Amino acid sequence: MEILTLIAIFLGPIVAVQVSQYLERRRQKHAGKESVFKTLMRTRATVLNPSHIEALNMIDVEFYGKNKKDRAVVAAWKLYLDNLADYSTPDDVKYAKRKDLFLDLLYSMAHALNYDFDKEHIKNTSYIPQGYVDVENEQHLIRKGMLGILRGDIVVPIRVTTFEDSKKSD
């Protein structure tokens, strides 16, 4: 009995530390998955957001494992990534498929993290103000226009006026 007591006194703290470290690693792994999922949910209407792209690139790391749900997330990510890297398919076909693949990715992540979200919920519950959409579209048009000018594809019309001509129009 004394030997058992000595073993318990000696091994007890070691086992307690090991269990504590194991639980901390599990919490950190879950927190990493949660962070990626929440970032993608938060930025799902703004896919060019740098946080969105960083979260996508962390999926392989955070959902790495032998767990069936984690493997499903990585498989959905690979399908989505293949679509993102496909430059041979016409844009209209690629973009329609891209939305579905991204929805599948978010759904598999929600399922892996035990969120009770269906695909319709994920698809229809994001919000982006129209003003942001307008600004993004305008910036896109400005960039395209400037590139066209720099490449020589677009000509900038110039009208020469005199000082008196400008006074008349005021």
N, C-alpha and C. Protein backbone atom coordinates (compact mmCIF):
# COMPACT_ATOMS: atom_id res chain seq x y z
N MET A 1 0.82 -1.19 0.00
CA MET A 1 0.00 0.00 0.00
C MET A 1 0.87 1.26 0.00
N GLU A 2 1.97 1.20 0.72
CA GLU A 2 2.88 2.35 0.77
C GLU A 2 3.49 2.63 -0.60
N ILE A 3 3.75 1.55 -1.33
CA ILE A 3 4.33 1.72 -2.67
C ILE A 3 3.32 2.42 -3.58
N LEU A 4 2.06 2.00 -3.48
CA LEU A 4 1.01 2.64 -4.28
C LEU A 4 0.87 4.12 -3.92
N THR A 5 0.98 4.44 -2.66
CA THR A 5 0.89 5.82 -2.22
C THR A 5 2.06 6.63 -2.78
N LEU A 6 3.24 6.07 -2.73
CA LEU A 6 4.42 6.74 -3.28
C LEU A 6 4.28 6.96 -4.79
N ILE A 7 3.80 5.95 -5.49
CA ILE A 7 3.61 6.06 -6.93
C ILE A 7 2.58 7.15 -7.23
N ALA A 8 1.49 7.17 -6.46
CA ALA A 8 0.44 8.18 -6.65
C ALA A 8 0.99 9.58 -6.38
N ILE A 9 1.78 9.72 -5.34
CA ILE A 9 2.36 11.02 -5.00
C ILE A 9 3.32 11.48 -6.10
N PHE A 10 4.07 10.55 -6.64
CA PHE A 10 5.06 10.89 -7.67
C PHE A 10 4.40 11.12 -9.03
N LEU A 11 3.50 10.23 -9.44
CA LEU A 11 2.90 10.30 -10.77
C LEU A 11 1.71 11.27 -10.85
N GLY A 12 1.06 11.53 -9.73
CA GLY A 12 -0.12 12.40 -9.74
C GLY A 12 0.12 13.74 -10.39
N PRO A 13 1.11 14.49 -9.96
CA PRO A 13 1.37 15.80 -10.58
C PRO A 13 1.77 15.69 -12.07
N ILE A 14 2.52 14.65 -12.39
CA ILE A 14 2.93 14.48 -13.79
C ILE A 14 1.70 14.23 -14.68
N VAL A 15 0.84 13.35 -14.23
CA VAL A 15 -0.39 13.06 -14.99
C VAL A 15 -1.26 14.31 -15.07
N ALA A 16 -1.37 15.05 -13.98
CA ALA A 16 -2.19 16.26 -13.97
C ALA A 16 -1.65 17.29 -14.98
N VAL A 17 -0.35 17.46 -15.06
CA VAL A 17 0.24 18.40 -16.01
C VAL A 17 0.01 17.91 -17.44
N GLN A 18 0.17 16.62 -17.68
CA GLN A 18 -0.04 16.08 -19.02
C GLN A 18 -1.50 16.26 -19.48
N VAL A 19 -2.43 16.00 -18.59
CA VAL A 19 -3.85 16.17 -18.91
C VAL A 19 -4.15 17.64 -19.18
N SER A 20 -3.58 18.51 -18.35
CA SER A 20 -3.78 19.95 -18.53
C SER A 20 -3.23 20.41 -19.88
N GLN A 21 -2.06 19.94 -20.25
CA GLN A 21 -1.46 20.32 -21.54
C GLN A 21 -2.29 19.78 -22.71
N TYR A 22 -2.77 18.56 -22.57
CA TYR A 22 -3.61 17.97 -23.61
C TYR A 22 -4.88 18.79 -23.80
N LEU A 23 -5.53 19.17 -22.72
CA LEU A 23 -6.76 19.96 -22.80
C LEU A 23 -6.49 21.34 -23.40
N GLU A 24 -5.34 21.93 -23.07
CA GLU A 24 -4.98 23.24 -23.63
C GLU A 24 -4.73 23.15 -25.13
N ARG A 25 -4.05 22.09 -25.56
CA ARG A 25 -3.84 21.91 -27.01
C ARG A 25 -5.16 21.74 -27.74
N ARG A 26 -6.08 21.01 -27.15
CA ARG A 26 -7.42 20.83 -27.75
C ARG A 26 -8.16 22.15 -27.85
N ARG A 27 -8.09 22.96 -26.79
CA ARG A 27 -8.74 24.27 -26.80
C ARG A 27 -8.14 25.18 -27.88
N GLN A 28 -6.82 25.16 -27.98
CA GLN A 28 -6.16 25.99 -28.98
C GLN A 28 -6.51 25.56 -30.40
N LYS A 29 -6.57 24.26 -30.63
CA LYS A 29 -6.93 23.75 -31.95
C LYS A 29 -8.35 24.16 -32.30
N HIS A 30 -9.26 24.04 -31.36
CA HIS A 30 -10.65 24.43 -31.59
C HIS A 30 -10.74 25.95 -31.81
N ALA A 31 -9.99 26.71 -31.04
CA ALA A 31 -10.01 28.17 -31.19
C ALA A 31 -9.49 28.59 -32.57
N GLY A 32 -8.49 27.90 -33.09
CA GLY A 32 -7.98 28.20 -34.43
C GLY A 32 -9.04 27.93 -35.49
N LYS A 33 -9.73 26.81 -35.37
CA LYS A 33 -10.80 26.48 -36.32
C LYS A 33 -11.92 27.52 -36.25
N GLU A 34 -12.28 27.87 -35.02
CA GLU A 34 -13.33 28.88 -34.81
C GLU A 34 -12.93 30.21 -35.45
N SER A 35 -11.70 30.59 -35.28
CA SER A 35 -11.23 31.86 -35.81
C SER A 35 -11.32 31.88 -37.33
N VAL A 36 -10.89 30.81 -37.98
CA VAL A 36 -10.96 30.73 -39.44
C VAL A 36 -12.42 30.79 -39.89
N PHE A 37 -13.27 30.01 -39.25
CA PHE A 37 -14.68 29.98 -39.62
C PHE A 37 -15.35 31.34 -39.42
N LYS A 38 -15.12 31.95 -38.28
CA LYS A 38 -15.73 33.25 -38.00
C LYS A 38 -15.24 34.32 -38.96
N THR A 39 -13.97 34.28 -39.31
CA THR A 39 -13.44 35.25 -40.26
C THR A 39 -14.09 35.07 -41.63
N LEU A 40 -14.21 33.84 -42.08
CA LEU A 40 -14.84 33.59 -43.37
C LEU A 40 -16.32 33.97 -43.37
N MET A 41 -17.00 33.71 -42.26
CA MET A 41 -18.42 34.10 -42.16
C MET A 41 -18.53 35.63 -42.15
N ARG A 42 -17.65 36.28 -41.43
CA ARG A 42 -17.69 37.73 -41.32
C ARG A 42 -17.39 38.41 -42.65
N THR A 43 -16.53 37.80 -43.45
CA THR A 43 -16.09 38.43 -44.69
C THR A 43 -16.68 37.76 -45.94
N ARG A 44 -17.70 36.95 -45.78
CA ARG A 44 -18.21 36.20 -46.94
C ARG A 44 -18.81 37.09 -48.02
N ALA A 45 -19.17 38.31 -47.70
CA ALA A 45 -19.69 39.23 -48.72
C ALA A 45 -18.57 40.08 -49.32
N THR A 46 -17.38 40.01 -48.75
CA THR A 46 -16.24 40.80 -49.24
C THR A 46 -15.04 39.88 -49.43
N VAL A 47 -15.09 39.08 -50.47
CA VAL A 47 -14.09 38.03 -50.66
C VAL A 47 -12.70 38.55 -51.01
N LEU A 48 -12.57 39.82 -51.35
CA LEU A 48 -11.25 40.38 -51.60
C LEU A 48 -10.60 40.95 -50.35
N ASN A 49 -11.31 40.89 -49.24
CA ASN A 49 -10.79 41.37 -47.96
C ASN A 49 -9.55 40.54 -47.59
N PRO A 50 -8.44 41.19 -47.23
CA PRO A 50 -7.23 40.43 -46.87
C PRO A 50 -7.46 39.42 -45.74
N SER A 51 -8.31 39.72 -44.79
CA SER A 51 -8.59 38.77 -43.71
C SER A 51 -9.25 37.51 -44.25
N HIS A 52 -10.11 37.69 -45.25
CA HIS A 52 -10.79 36.56 -45.88
C HIS A 52 -9.76 35.63 -46.54
N ILE A 53 -8.85 36.22 -47.26
CA ILE A 53 -7.83 35.44 -47.98
C ILE A 53 -6.90 34.74 -46.99
N GLU A 54 -6.52 35.43 -45.92
CA GLU A 54 -5.66 34.81 -44.90
C GLU A 54 -6.37 33.63 -44.25
N ALA A 55 -7.65 33.78 -43.96
CA ALA A 55 -8.40 32.69 -43.34
C ALA A 55 -8.48 31.48 -44.28
N LEU A 56 -8.72 31.74 -45.56
CA LEU A 56 -8.75 30.63 -46.52
C LEU A 56 -7.42 29.87 -46.51
N ASN A 57 -6.33 30.61 -46.47
CA ASN A 57 -5.02 29.97 -46.51
C ASN A 57 -4.66 29.24 -45.22
N MET A 58 -5.42 29.42 -44.17
CA MET A 58 -5.18 28.72 -42.91
C MET A 58 -6.01 27.45 -42.76
N ILE A 59 -6.91 27.19 -43.68
CA ILE A 59 -7.79 26.03 -43.56
C ILE A 59 -6.99 24.73 -43.48
N ASP A 60 -6.01 24.55 -44.36
CA ASP A 60 -5.21 23.32 -44.34
C ASP A 60 -4.55 23.08 -43.00
N VAL A 61 -4.08 24.14 -42.37
CA VAL A 61 -3.38 24.01 -41.09
C VAL A 61 -4.37 23.75 -39.95
N GLU A 62 -5.40 24.57 -39.87
CA GLU A 62 -6.32 24.50 -38.73
C GLU A 62 -7.21 23.26 -38.77
N PHE A 63 -7.56 22.78 -39.95
CA PHE A 63 -8.44 21.62 -40.04
C PHE A 63 -7.69 20.35 -40.42
N TYR A 64 -6.38 20.37 -40.24
CA TYR A 64 -5.57 19.19 -40.50
C TYR A 64 -5.89 18.14 -39.44
N GLY A 65 -6.07 16.92 -39.88
CA GLY A 65 -6.30 15.85 -38.92
C GLY A 65 -6.97 14.65 -39.55
N LYS A 66 -7.21 13.66 -38.72
CA LYS A 66 -7.82 12.40 -39.19
C LYS A 66 -9.31 12.37 -38.95
N ASN A 67 -9.81 13.35 -38.24
CA ASN A 67 -11.23 13.46 -37.94
C ASN A 67 -12.02 13.54 -39.25
N LYS A 68 -13.12 12.81 -39.35
CA LYS A 68 -13.93 12.77 -40.57
C LYS A 68 -14.45 14.16 -40.95
N LYS A 69 -14.90 14.93 -39.97
CA LYS A 69 -15.44 16.26 -40.23
C LYS A 69 -14.34 17.21 -40.73
N ASP A 70 -13.15 17.11 -40.14
CA ASP A 70 -12.03 17.96 -40.57
C ASP A 70 -11.60 17.61 -41.99
N ARG A 71 -11.58 16.31 -42.29
CA ARG A 71 -11.22 15.89 -43.66
C ARG A 71 -12.24 16.40 -44.67
N ALA A 72 -13.51 16.45 -44.28
CA ALA A 72 -14.56 16.97 -45.17
C ALA A 72 -14.32 18.46 -45.45
N VAL A 73 -13.89 19.20 -44.43
CA VAL A 73 -13.59 20.63 -44.62
C VAL A 73 -12.43 20.79 -45.59
N VAL A 74 -11.37 20.04 -45.40
CA VAL A 74 -10.19 20.14 -46.27
C VAL A 74 -10.56 19.73 -47.70
N ALA A 75 -11.40 18.72 -47.85
CA ALA A 75 -11.83 18.31 -49.20
C ALA A 75 -12.65 19.42 -49.87
N ALA A 76 -13.54 20.06 -49.12
CA ALA A 76 -14.33 21.16 -49.67
C ALA A 76 -13.43 22.34 -50.02
N TRP A 77 -12.42 22.58 -49.21
CA TRP A 77 -11.46 23.66 -49.48
C TRP A 77 -10.69 23.37 -50.78
N LYS A 78 -10.28 22.11 -50.98
CA LYS A 78 -9.54 21.76 -52.20
C LYS A 78 -10.39 21.99 -53.45
N LEU A 79 -11.66 21.64 -53.39
CA LEU A 79 -12.56 21.87 -54.53
C LEU A 79 -12.70 23.37 -54.81
N TYR A 80 -12.87 24.14 -53.74
CA TYR A 80 -13.00 25.59 -53.89
C TYR A 80 -11.71 26.19 -54.44
N LEU A 81 -10.58 25.75 -53.91
CA LEU A 81 -9.28 26.25 -54.37
C LEU A 81 -9.04 25.92 -55.84
N ASP A 82 -9.43 24.71 -56.25
CA ASP A 82 -9.29 24.34 -57.67
C ASP A 82 -10.08 25.30 -58.55
N ASN A 83 -11.28 25.70 -58.09
CA ASN A 83 -12.09 26.65 -58.85
C ASN A 83 -11.41 28.02 -58.88
N LEU A 84 -10.86 28.44 -57.76
CA LEU A 84 -10.19 29.74 -57.71
C LEU A 84 -8.99 29.79 -58.66
N ALA A 85 -8.32 28.66 -58.81
CA ALA A 85 -7.11 28.60 -59.63
C ALA A 85 -7.40 28.23 -61.08
N ASP A 86 -8.67 28.06 -61.44
CA ASP A 86 -9.05 27.67 -62.80
C ASP A 86 -9.15 28.92 -63.68
N TYR A 87 -8.23 29.03 -64.61
CA TYR A 87 -8.23 30.18 -65.51
C TYR A 87 -8.69 29.80 -66.91
N SER A 88 -9.09 28.53 -67.10
CA SER A 88 -9.48 28.08 -68.43
C SER A 88 -10.99 28.12 -68.65
N THR A 89 -11.77 28.06 -67.57
CA THR A 89 -13.23 28.06 -67.68
C THR A 89 -13.73 29.50 -67.85
N PRO A 90 -14.76 29.70 -68.67
CA PRO A 90 -15.33 31.05 -68.80
C PRO A 90 -15.78 31.61 -67.45
N ASP A 91 -15.59 32.92 -67.28
CA ASP A 91 -15.85 33.55 -65.98
C ASP A 91 -17.27 33.33 -65.47
N ASP A 92 -18.28 33.46 -66.32
CA ASP A 92 -19.66 33.33 -65.84
C ASP A 92 -19.93 31.94 -65.29
N VAL A 93 -19.39 30.91 -65.92
CA VAL A 93 -19.56 29.53 -65.44
C VAL A 93 -18.78 29.34 -64.14
N LYS A 94 -17.55 29.84 -64.13
CA LYS A 94 -16.67 29.67 -62.97
C LYS A 94 -17.25 30.37 -61.74
N TYR A 95 -17.77 31.59 -61.90
CA TYR A 95 -18.27 32.34 -60.75
C TYR A 95 -19.54 31.72 -60.18
N ALA A 96 -20.40 31.19 -61.01
CA ALA A 96 -21.61 30.53 -60.50
C ALA A 96 -21.22 29.31 -59.66
N LYS A 97 -20.30 28.53 -60.16
CA LYS A 97 -19.83 27.34 -59.43
C LYS A 97 -19.08 27.75 -58.17
N ARG A 98 -18.32 28.85 -58.25
CA ARG A 98 -17.54 29.32 -57.11
C ARG A 98 -18.41 29.60 -55.89
N LYS A 99 -19.55 30.24 -56.11
CA LYS A 99 -20.45 30.56 -55.00
C LYS A 99 -20.93 29.29 -54.31
N ASP A 100 -21.29 28.29 -55.12
CA ASP A 100 -21.76 27.02 -54.55
C ASP A 100 -20.65 26.31 -53.78
N LEU A 101 -19.44 26.31 -54.33
CA LEU A 101 -18.32 25.66 -53.65
C LEU A 101 -17.97 26.36 -52.35
N PHE A 102 -18.03 27.69 -52.34
CA PHE A 102 -17.74 28.43 -51.11
C PHE A 102 -18.82 28.15 -50.06
N LEU A 103 -20.05 28.07 -50.50
CA LEU A 103 -21.15 27.74 -49.59
C LEU A 103 -20.95 26.35 -49.00
N ASP A 104 -20.54 25.39 -49.83
CA ASP A 104 -20.26 24.04 -49.34
C ASP A 104 -19.12 24.05 -48.32
N LEU A 105 -18.11 24.86 -48.57
CA LEU A 105 -16.99 24.97 -47.64
C LEU A 105 -17.45 25.50 -46.29
N LEU A 106 -18.19 26.60 -46.30
CA LEU A 106 -18.69 27.16 -45.03
C LEU A 106 -19.61 26.19 -44.31
N TYR A 107 -20.43 25.49 -45.06
CA TYR A 107 -21.35 24.52 -44.45
C TYR A 107 -20.58 23.38 -43.79
N SER A 108 -19.54 22.88 -44.46
CA SER A 108 -18.77 21.78 -43.86
C SER A 108 -18.01 22.27 -42.63
N MET A 109 -17.56 23.53 -42.63
CA MET A 109 -16.89 24.07 -41.45
C MET A 109 -17.89 24.22 -40.30
N ALA A 110 -19.07 24.72 -40.60
CA ALA A 110 -20.11 24.86 -39.57
C ALA A 110 -20.43 23.51 -38.96
N HIS A 111 -20.56 22.50 -39.81
CA HIS A 111 -20.87 21.15 -39.34
C HIS A 111 -19.74 20.61 -38.46
N ALA A 112 -18.48 20.84 -38.88
CA ALA A 112 -17.33 20.37 -38.11
C ALA A 112 -17.24 21.03 -36.75
N LEU A 113 -17.74 22.28 -36.67
CA LEU A 113 -17.67 23.03 -35.41
C LEU A 113 -18.99 22.97 -34.62
N ASN A 114 -19.89 22.12 -35.08
CA ASN A 114 -21.18 21.88 -34.40
C ASN A 114 -22.10 23.09 -34.38
N TYR A 115 -22.03 23.90 -35.43
CA TYR A 115 -23.00 24.97 -35.61
C TYR A 115 -24.19 24.39 -36.37
N ASP A 116 -25.37 24.75 -35.98
CA ASP A 116 -26.57 24.24 -36.63
C ASP A 116 -27.03 25.22 -37.71
N PHE A 117 -26.18 25.44 -38.70
CA PHE A 117 -26.51 26.33 -39.82
C PHE A 117 -26.80 25.47 -41.04
N ASP A 118 -27.90 25.78 -41.73
CA ASP A 118 -28.11 25.13 -43.01
C ASP A 118 -27.54 26.03 -44.10
N LYS A 119 -27.47 25.53 -45.31
CA LYS A 119 -26.84 26.29 -46.40
C LYS A 119 -27.60 27.58 -46.70
N GLU A 120 -28.90 27.53 -46.60
CA GLU A 120 -29.69 28.74 -46.87
C GLU A 120 -29.38 29.83 -45.85
N HIS A 121 -29.21 29.44 -44.60
CA HIS A 121 -28.86 30.41 -43.56
C HIS A 121 -27.52 31.08 -43.89
N ILE A 122 -26.53 30.28 -44.23
CA ILE A 122 -25.21 30.81 -44.54
C ILE A 122 -25.28 31.71 -45.76
N LYS A 123 -26.02 31.29 -46.75
CA LYS A 123 -26.11 32.04 -48.01
C LYS A 123 -26.83 33.37 -47.86
N ASN A 124 -27.89 33.40 -47.06
CA ASN A 124 -28.78 34.55 -47.04
C ASN A 124 -28.64 35.48 -45.84
N THR A 125 -27.67 35.25 -44.98
CA THR A 125 -27.59 36.09 -43.78
C THR A 125 -26.34 36.95 -43.72
N SER A 126 -25.78 37.28 -44.87
CA SER A 126 -24.67 38.23 -44.84
C SER A 126 -25.18 39.58 -45.31
N TYR A 127 -24.49 40.62 -44.89
CA TYR A 127 -24.92 41.98 -45.22
C TYR A 127 -23.71 42.79 -45.63
N ILE A 128 -23.87 43.54 -46.69
CA ILE A 128 -22.87 44.52 -47.09
C ILE A 128 -23.64 45.73 -47.60
N PRO A 129 -23.37 46.91 -47.06
CA PRO A 129 -24.09 48.11 -47.50
C PRO A 129 -23.86 48.39 -48.98
N GLN A 130 -24.88 48.87 -49.65
CA GLN A 130 -24.79 49.18 -51.07
C GLN A 130 -23.68 50.19 -51.35
N GLY A 131 -23.45 51.09 -50.41
CA GLY A 131 -22.38 52.07 -50.57
C GLY A 131 -21.02 51.40 -50.74
N TYR A 132 -20.76 50.34 -49.97
CA TYR A 132 -19.50 49.61 -50.12
C TYR A 132 -19.41 48.95 -51.48
N VAL A 133 -20.52 48.38 -51.93
CA VAL A 133 -20.55 47.75 -53.24
C VAL A 133 -20.27 48.79 -54.32
N ASP A 134 -20.92 49.95 -54.20
CA ASP A 134 -20.72 51.01 -55.19
C ASP A 134 -19.26 51.47 -55.22
N VAL A 135 -18.67 51.70 -54.05
CA VAL A 135 -17.28 52.15 -53.98
C VAL A 135 -16.35 51.10 -54.60
N GLU A 136 -16.57 49.85 -54.28
CA GLU A 136 -15.73 48.78 -54.83
C GLU A 136 -15.85 48.72 -56.35
N ASN A 137 -17.08 48.83 -56.86
CA ASN A 137 -17.28 48.81 -58.32
C ASN A 137 -16.63 50.03 -58.98
N GLU A 138 -16.77 51.20 -58.36
CA GLU A 138 -16.16 52.40 -58.92
C GLU A 138 -14.64 52.29 -58.93
N GLN A 139 -14.07 51.79 -57.84
CA GLN A 139 -12.61 51.62 -57.79
C GLN A 139 -12.14 50.64 -58.86
N HIS A 140 -12.93 49.61 -59.10
CA HIS A 140 -12.60 48.64 -60.15
C HIS A 140 -12.61 49.31 -61.52
N LEU A 141 -13.63 50.11 -61.78
CA LEU A 141 -13.72 50.81 -63.07
C LEU A 141 -12.57 51.81 -63.24
N ILE A 142 -12.24 52.52 -62.17
CA ILE A 142 -11.13 53.47 -62.24
C ILE A 142 -9.81 52.74 -62.53
N ARG A 143 -9.57 51.64 -61.83
CA ARG A 143 -8.34 50.87 -62.08
C ARG A 143 -8.29 50.36 -63.52
N LYS A 144 -9.41 49.82 -64.01
CA LYS A 144 -9.45 49.33 -65.39
C LYS A 144 -9.21 50.47 -66.37
N GLY A 145 -9.82 51.62 -66.12
CA GLY A 145 -9.63 52.77 -66.99
C GLY A 145 -8.19 53.24 -67.01
N MET A 146 -7.59 53.35 -65.85
CA MET A 146 -6.20 53.79 -65.77
C MET A 146 -5.27 52.80 -66.46
N LEU A 147 -5.52 51.51 -66.28
CA LEU A 147 -4.71 50.50 -66.96
C LEU A 147 -4.88 50.62 -68.47
N GLY A 148 -6.11 50.86 -68.91
CA GLY A 148 -6.37 51.04 -70.34
C GLY A 148 -5.61 52.23 -70.90
N ILE A 149 -5.58 53.32 -70.15
CA ILE A 149 -4.84 54.51 -70.58
C ILE A 149 -3.35 54.21 -70.63
N LEU A 150 -2.82 53.58 -69.59
CA LEU A 150 -1.39 53.28 -69.54
C LEU A 150 -0.96 52.30 -70.64
N ARG A 151 -1.84 51.37 -70.98
CA ARG A 151 -1.53 50.41 -72.05
C ARG A 151 -1.73 51.01 -73.44
N GLY A 152 -2.44 52.11 -73.51
CA GLY A 152 -2.73 52.73 -74.80
C GLY A 152 -4.00 52.22 -75.44
N ASP A 153 -4.80 51.45 -74.69
CA ASP A 153 -6.07 50.93 -75.22
C ASP A 153 -7.16 51.99 -75.18
N ILE A 154 -7.03 52.95 -74.29
CA ILE A 154 -8.03 54.01 -74.13
C ILE A 154 -7.34 55.35 -74.39
N VAL A 155 -8.00 56.18 -75.16
CA VAL A 155 -7.47 57.50 -75.47
C VAL A 155 -8.20 58.52 -74.60
N VAL A 156 -7.45 59.45 -74.04
CA VAL A 156 -8.05 60.49 -73.22
C VAL A 156 -8.29 61.71 -74.12
N PRO A 157 -9.56 62.09 -74.29
CA PRO A 157 -9.83 63.27 -75.14
C PRO A 157 -9.41 64.54 -74.41
N ILE A 158 -8.79 65.44 -75.14
CA ILE A 158 -8.34 66.71 -74.57
C ILE A 158 -8.95 67.84 -75.40
N ARG A 159 -9.48 68.82 -74.71
CA ARG A 159 -10.05 69.99 -75.37
C ARG A 159 -9.28 71.21 -74.89
N VAL A 160 -8.76 71.96 -75.83
CA VAL A 160 -7.98 73.15 -75.50
C VAL A 160 -8.94 74.34 -75.49
N THR A 161 -8.90 75.10 -74.41
CA THR A 161 -9.73 76.30 -74.30
C THR A 161 -8.85 77.46 -73.91
N THR A 162 -9.35 78.64 -74.17
CA THR A 162 -8.63 79.83 -73.74
C THR A 162 -9.23 80.31 -72.44
N PHE A 163 -8.56 81.23 -71.81
CA PHE A 163 -9.05 81.75 -70.54
C PHE A 163 -10.42 82.39 -70.69
N GLU A 164 -10.66 83.08 -71.79
CA GLU A 164 -11.96 83.72 -72.03
C GLU A 164 -13.05 82.68 -72.20
N ASP A 165 -12.74 81.56 -72.85
CA ASP A 165 -13.72 80.49 -73.04
C ASP A 165 -14.16 79.92 -71.69
N SER A 166 -13.24 79.80 -70.77
CA SER A 166 -13.60 79.24 -69.47
C SER A 166 -14.44 80.21 -68.68
N LYS A 167 -14.28 81.55 -68.86
CA LYS A 167 -15.09 82.54 -68.17
C LYS A 167 -16.53 82.50 -68.68
N LYS A 168 -16.71 82.25 -69.98
CA LYS A 168 -18.04 82.22 -70.58
C LYS A 168 -18.86 81.05 -70.02
N SER A 169 -18.21 79.92 -69.76
CA SER A 169 -18.95 78.77 -69.28
C SER A 169 -19.32 78.90 -67.80
N ASP A 170 -18.68 79.81 -67.07
CA ASP A 170 -19.02 80.01 -65.65
C ASP A 170 -20.23 80.81 -65.54
